[in-house]
Amino acid sequence: MPETETDPEFTSDPDSWEYSLYVPNDPRAVTVSRRTLRLILTMHGLIGLVDIAELLASELVSNAVRHTKGPAALRVRWRAGVLRIGAWDADPRPPEPPRELGQLGQSEEDGRGLGMVVACADLWGWQPLSRFGNRGKFVWCELTSAA
């Protein structure tokens, strides 16, 4: 997974932290991820980011669980006033391009996830992964703290 505790830039900032939560391919993993993220942010004094961060993490983990067959992971990192939330899954195929929320019909149930991420996050992206035996992709977004 990208940027770990061994990254010199990461370790030089004592206020930086990172958590990873590995989850099975189970729809309940979305709720577990959301509640874990709420606890992490609350314990680090970032309560102002909780609501939007939970929404974004739910969308990312939901996509990882719904569209792949293997395990997934939620990764949360804080560094230099930026919260990065990401989901890893074992499928190396790129995510479907996000659709603008205004282009979706009211009855459509699929296709909103990455559109919501694009609309709500300050930055987002994805990258294929194949290091440390992990294959797949990492889809991430960032929120800048207003504090």
PDB file of C-alpha atoms in Angstrom:
ATOM      1  CA  MET A   1       0.000   0.000   0.000  1.00  0.00           C
ATOM      2  CA  PRO A   2       1.239   3.499  -0.642  1.00  0.00           C
ATOM      3  CA  GLU A   3       3.266   5.569   1.774  1.00  0.00           C
ATOM      4  CA  THR A   4       3.947   3.647   4.924  1.00  0.00           C
ATOM      5  CA  GLU A   5       5.496   4.333   8.276  1.00  0.00           C
ATOM      6  CA  THR A   6       8.919   3.624   6.736  1.00  0.00           C
ATOM      7  CA  ASP A   7       8.555   6.626   4.408  1.00  0.00           C
ATOM      8  CA  PRO A   8      11.139   9.195   5.683  1.00  0.00           C
ATOM      9  CA  GLU A   9       8.734  12.086   5.112  1.00  0.00           C
ATOM     10  CA  PHE A  10       6.067  10.284   7.140  1.00  0.00           C
ATOM     11  CA  THR A  11       8.313   9.474  10.096  1.00  0.00           C
ATOM     12  CA  SER A  12       9.748  13.005  10.344  1.00  0.00           C
ATOM     13  CA  ASP A  13       6.349  14.465  11.313  1.00  0.00           C
ATOM     14  CA  PRO A  14       5.466  13.461  14.902  1.00  0.00           C
ATOM     15  CA  ASP A  15       1.834  14.502  14.346  1.00  0.00           C
ATOM     16  CA  SER A  16       1.389  12.070  11.442  1.00  0.00           C
ATOM     17  CA  TRP A  17      -0.369   8.758  11.879  1.00  0.00           C
ATOM     18  CA  GLU A  18      -1.776   5.957   9.794  1.00  0.00           C
ATOM     19  CA  TYR A  19      -4.185   3.085  10.388  1.00  0.00           C
ATOM     20  CA  SER A  20      -5.146   0.106   8.241  1.00  0.00           C
ATOM     21  CA  LEU A  21      -8.216  -2.028   8.798  1.00  0.00           C
ATOM     22  CA  TYR A  22      -8.394  -5.244   6.780  1.00  0.00           C
ATOM     23  CA  VAL A  23     -11.924  -6.452   6.157  1.00  0.00           C
ATOM     24  CA  PRO A  24     -13.477  -9.529   4.549  1.00  0.00           C
ATOM     25  CA  ASN A  25     -15.634  -9.383   1.455  1.00  0.00           C
ATOM     26  CA  ASP A  26     -18.807  -8.852   3.460  1.00  0.00           C
ATOM     27  CA  PRO A  27     -21.319  -5.993   3.219  1.00  0.00           C
ATOM     28  CA  ARG A  28     -21.085  -5.545   7.012  1.00  0.00           C
ATOM     29  CA  ALA A  29     -17.466  -4.443   6.499  1.00  0.00           C
ATOM     30  CA  VAL A  30     -18.762  -1.025   5.409  1.00  0.00           C
ATOM     31  CA  THR A  31     -20.386  -0.387   8.801  1.00  0.00           C
ATOM     32  CA  VAL A  32     -17.351  -1.732  10.666  1.00  0.00           C
ATOM     33  CA  SER A  33     -15.070   0.552   8.623  1.00  0.00           C
ATOM     34  CA  ARG A  34     -17.274   3.609   9.150  1.00  0.00           C
ATOM     35  CA  ARG A  35     -17.490   3.117  12.917  1.00  0.00           C
ATOM     36  CA  THR A  36     -13.765   2.421  13.204  1.00  0.00           C
ATOM     37  CA  LEU A  37     -13.000   5.599  11.263  1.00  0.00           C
ATOM     38  CA  ARG A  38     -15.299   7.622  13.549  1.00  0.00           C
ATOM     39  CA  LEU A  39     -13.422   6.318  16.586  1.00  0.00           C
ATOM     40  CA  ILE A  40      -9.997   7.029  15.068  1.00  0.00           C
ATOM     41  CA  LEU A  41     -10.882  10.607  14.119  1.00  0.00           C
ATOM     42  CA  THR A  42     -12.562  11.299  17.470  1.00  0.00           C
ATOM     43  CA  MET A  43      -9.543  10.001  19.393  1.00  0.00           C
ATOM     44  CA  HIS A  44      -7.251  12.241  17.336  1.00  0.00           C
ATOM     45  CA  GLY A  45      -9.410  15.334  17.896  1.00  0.00           C
ATOM     46  CA  LEU A  46     -10.660  15.557  14.304  1.00  0.00           C
ATOM     47  CA  ILE A  47     -14.371  15.418  15.099  1.00  0.00           C
ATOM     48  CA  GLY A  48     -15.076  18.157  12.533  1.00  0.00           C
ATOM     49  CA  LEU A  49     -14.086  15.789   9.726  1.00  0.00           C
ATOM     50  CA  VAL A  50     -16.041  12.760  10.963  1.00  0.00           C
ATOM     51  CA  ASP A  51     -19.294  13.122   9.018  1.00  0.00           C
ATOM     52  CA  ILE A  52     -17.803  13.735   5.593  1.00  0.00           C
ATOM     53  CA  ALA A  53     -14.976  11.236   6.202  1.00  0.00           C
ATOM     54  CA  GLU A  54     -17.523   8.542   7.128  1.00  0.00           C
ATOM     55  CA  LEU A  55     -19.474   9.191   3.936  1.00  0.00           C
ATOM     56  CA  LEU A  56     -16.335   8.979   1.796  1.00  0.00           C
ATOM     57  CA  ALA A  57     -15.005   5.864   3.533  1.00  0.00           C
ATOM     58  CA  SER A  58     -18.407   4.187   3.177  1.00  0.00           C
ATOM     59  CA  GLU A  59     -18.412   4.786  -0.563  1.00  0.00           C
ATOM     60  CA  LEU A  60     -14.824   3.601  -1.047  1.00  0.00           C
ATOM     61  CA  VAL A  61     -15.150   0.451   1.076  1.00  0.00           C
ATOM     62  CA  SER A  62     -18.574  -0.312  -0.378  1.00  0.00           C
ATOM     63  CA  ASN A  63     -17.113  -0.235  -3.891  1.00  0.00           C
ATOM     64  CA  ALA A  64     -14.231  -2.474  -2.817  1.00  0.00           C
ATOM     65  CA  VAL A  65     -16.594  -5.035  -1.277  1.00  0.00           C
ATOM     66  CA  ARG A  66     -19.358  -4.921  -3.913  1.00  0.00           C
ATOM     67  CA  HIS A  67     -17.232  -5.027  -7.032  1.00  0.00           C
ATOM     68  CA  THR A  68     -14.534  -7.531  -6.062  1.00  0.00           C
ATOM     69  CA  LYS A  69     -14.450 -11.049  -4.696  1.00  0.00           C
ATOM     70  CA  GLY A  70     -11.523 -10.856  -2.284  1.00  0.00           C
ATOM     71  CA  PRO A  71     -10.666  -9.050   0.932  1.00  0.00           C
ATOM     72  CA  ALA A  72     -10.367  -5.275   1.205  1.00  0.00           C
ATOM     73  CA  ALA A  73      -8.807  -2.721   3.511  1.00  0.00           C
ATOM     74  CA  LEU A  74      -9.537   0.769   4.755  1.00  0.00           C
ATOM     75  CA  ARG A  75      -6.481   2.951   5.148  1.00  0.00           C
ATOM     76  CA  VAL A  76      -6.600   6.278   6.977  1.00  0.00           C
ATOM     77  CA  ARG A  77      -3.641   8.663   7.152  1.00  0.00           C
ATOM     78  CA  TRP A  78      -3.167  12.092   8.684  1.00  0.00           C
ATOM     79  CA  ARG A  79      -0.209  14.211   7.618  1.00  0.00           C
ATOM     80  CA  ALA A  80       0.361  17.962   7.429  1.00  0.00           C
ATOM     81  CA  GLY A  81      -3.312  18.856   7.913  1.00  0.00           C
ATOM     82  CA  VAL A  82      -4.561  16.436   5.248  1.00  0.00           C
ATOM     83  CA  LEU A  83      -6.689  13.372   5.916  1.00  0.00           C
ATOM     84  CA  ARG A  84      -6.304  10.650   3.289  1.00  0.00           C
ATOM     85  CA  ILE A  85      -8.917   7.916   3.221  1.00  0.00           C
ATOM     86  CA  GLY A  86      -8.452   4.980   0.913  1.00  0.00           C
ATOM     87  CA  ALA A  87      -9.710   1.523   0.138  1.00  0.00           C
ATOM     88  CA  TRP A  88      -7.576  -1.318  -1.178  1.00  0.00           C
ATOM     89  CA  ASP A  89      -9.034  -4.278  -2.998  1.00  0.00           C
ATOM     90  CA  ALA A  90      -7.479  -7.231  -4.802  1.00  0.00           C
ATOM     91  CA  ASP A  91      -8.887  -6.419  -8.242  1.00  0.00           C
ATOM     92  CA  PRO A  92      -6.255  -4.626 -10.366  1.00  0.00           C
ATOM     93  CA  ARG A  93      -8.824  -3.242 -12.840  1.00  0.00           C
ATOM     94  CA  PRO A  94      -9.358   0.530 -12.627  1.00  0.00           C
ATOM     95  CA  PRO A  95     -12.524   1.786 -10.975  1.00  0.00           C
ATOM     96  CA  GLU A  96     -15.408   2.804 -13.205  1.00  0.00           C
ATOM     97  CA  PRO A  97     -15.075   6.506 -14.064  1.00  0.00           C
ATOM     98  CA  PRO A  98     -17.134   8.649 -11.702  1.00  0.00           C
ATOM     99  CA  ARG A  99     -20.384  10.010 -13.047  1.00  0.00           C
ATOM    100  CA  GLU A 100     -21.612  13.482 -12.210  1.00  0.00           C
ATOM    101  CA  LEU A 101     -24.412  13.238  -9.702  1.00  0.00           C
ATOM    102  CA  GLY A 102     -26.685  15.434 -11.842  1.00  0.00           C
ATOM    103  CA  GLN A 103     -26.457  12.929 -14.707  1.00  0.00           C
ATOM    104  CA  LEU A 104     -27.974  10.087 -12.716  1.00  0.00           C
ATOM    105  CA  GLY A 105     -31.684   9.362 -12.708  1.00  0.00           C
ATOM    106  CA  GLN A 106     -33.504   9.330  -9.373  1.00  0.00           C
ATOM    107  CA  SER A 107     -34.262   5.624  -9.687  1.00  0.00           C
ATOM    108  CA  GLU A 108     -30.661   4.577 -10.419  1.00  0.00           C
ATOM    109  CA  GLU A 109     -29.115   2.768  -7.478  1.00  0.00           C
ATOM    110  CA  ASP A 110     -25.601   2.259  -8.845  1.00  0.00           C
ATOM    111  CA  GLY A 111     -23.027   4.764 -10.025  1.00  0.00           C
ATOM    112  CA  ARG A 112     -23.247   7.358  -7.272  1.00  0.00           C
ATOM    113  CA  GLY A 113     -20.268   6.256  -5.148  1.00  0.00           C
ATOM    114  CA  LEU A 114     -17.281   7.788  -6.899  1.00  0.00           C
ATOM    115  CA  GLY A 115     -19.428  10.720  -8.020  1.00  0.00           C
ATOM    116  CA  MET A 116     -20.028  11.518  -4.347  1.00  0.00           C
ATOM    117  CA  VAL A 117     -16.326  11.135  -3.610  1.00  0.00           C
ATOM    118  CA  VAL A 118     -15.449  13.563  -6.413  1.00  0.00           C
ATOM    119  CA  ALA A 119     -18.111  16.025  -5.231  1.00  0.00           C
ATOM    120  CA  CYS A 120     -17.156  15.935  -1.539  1.00  0.00           C
ATOM    121  CA  ALA A 121     -13.374  15.394  -1.416  1.00  0.00           C
ATOM    122  CA  ASP A 122     -10.670  17.966  -2.050  1.00  0.00           C
ATOM    123  CA  LEU A 123      -8.730  15.484  -4.170  1.00  0.00           C
ATOM    124  CA  TRP A 124      -9.128  11.861  -5.227  1.00  0.00           C
ATOM    125  CA  GLY A 125      -7.361   9.264  -7.317  1.00  0.00           C
ATOM    126  CA  TRP A 126      -6.457   5.632  -7.686  1.00  0.00           C
ATOM    127  CA  GLN A 127      -3.364   3.580  -8.356  1.00  0.00           C
ATOM    128  CA  PRO A 128      -2.647  -0.029  -9.220  1.00  0.00           C
ATOM    129  CA  LEU A 129      -0.669  -1.954  -6.619  1.00  0.00           C
ATOM    130  CA  SER A 130       1.700  -4.862  -6.828  1.00  0.00           C
ATOM    131  CA  ARG A 131       4.165  -4.631  -3.972  1.00  0.00           C
ATOM    132  CA  PHE A 132       4.708  -6.655  -0.810  1.00  0.00           C
ATOM    133  CA  GLY A 133       2.606  -9.403  -2.372  1.00  0.00           C
ATOM    134  CA  ASN A 134      -0.459  -7.147  -2.540  1.00  0.00           C
ATOM    135  CA  ARG A 135      -2.038  -6.974  -5.949  1.00  0.00           C
ATOM    136  CA  GLY A 136      -5.008  -4.861  -6.780  1.00  0.00           C
ATOM    137  CA  LYS A 137      -5.724  -1.175  -6.556  1.00  0.00           C
ATOM    138  CA  PHE A 138      -5.917   1.623  -4.029  1.00  0.00           C
ATOM    139  CA  VAL A 139      -8.674   4.230  -4.460  1.00  0.00           C
ATOM    140  CA  TRP A 140      -8.208   7.268  -2.226  1.00  0.00           C
ATOM    141  CA  CYS A 141      -9.461  10.743  -1.459  1.00  0.00           C
ATOM    142  CA  GLU A 142      -8.229  13.624   0.660  1.00  0.00           C
ATOM    143  CA  LEU A 143      -9.824  16.150   2.966  1.00  0.00           C
ATOM    144  CA  THR A 144      -7.988  19.241   4.111  1.00  0.00           C
ATOM    145  CA  SER A 145      -8.588  20.221   7.707  1.00  0.00           C
ATOM    146  CA  ALA A 146     -10.201  23.625   8.206  1.00  0.00           C
ATOM    147  CA  ALA A 147      -8.894  23.696  11.766  1.00  0.00           C
TER     148      ALA A 147
END
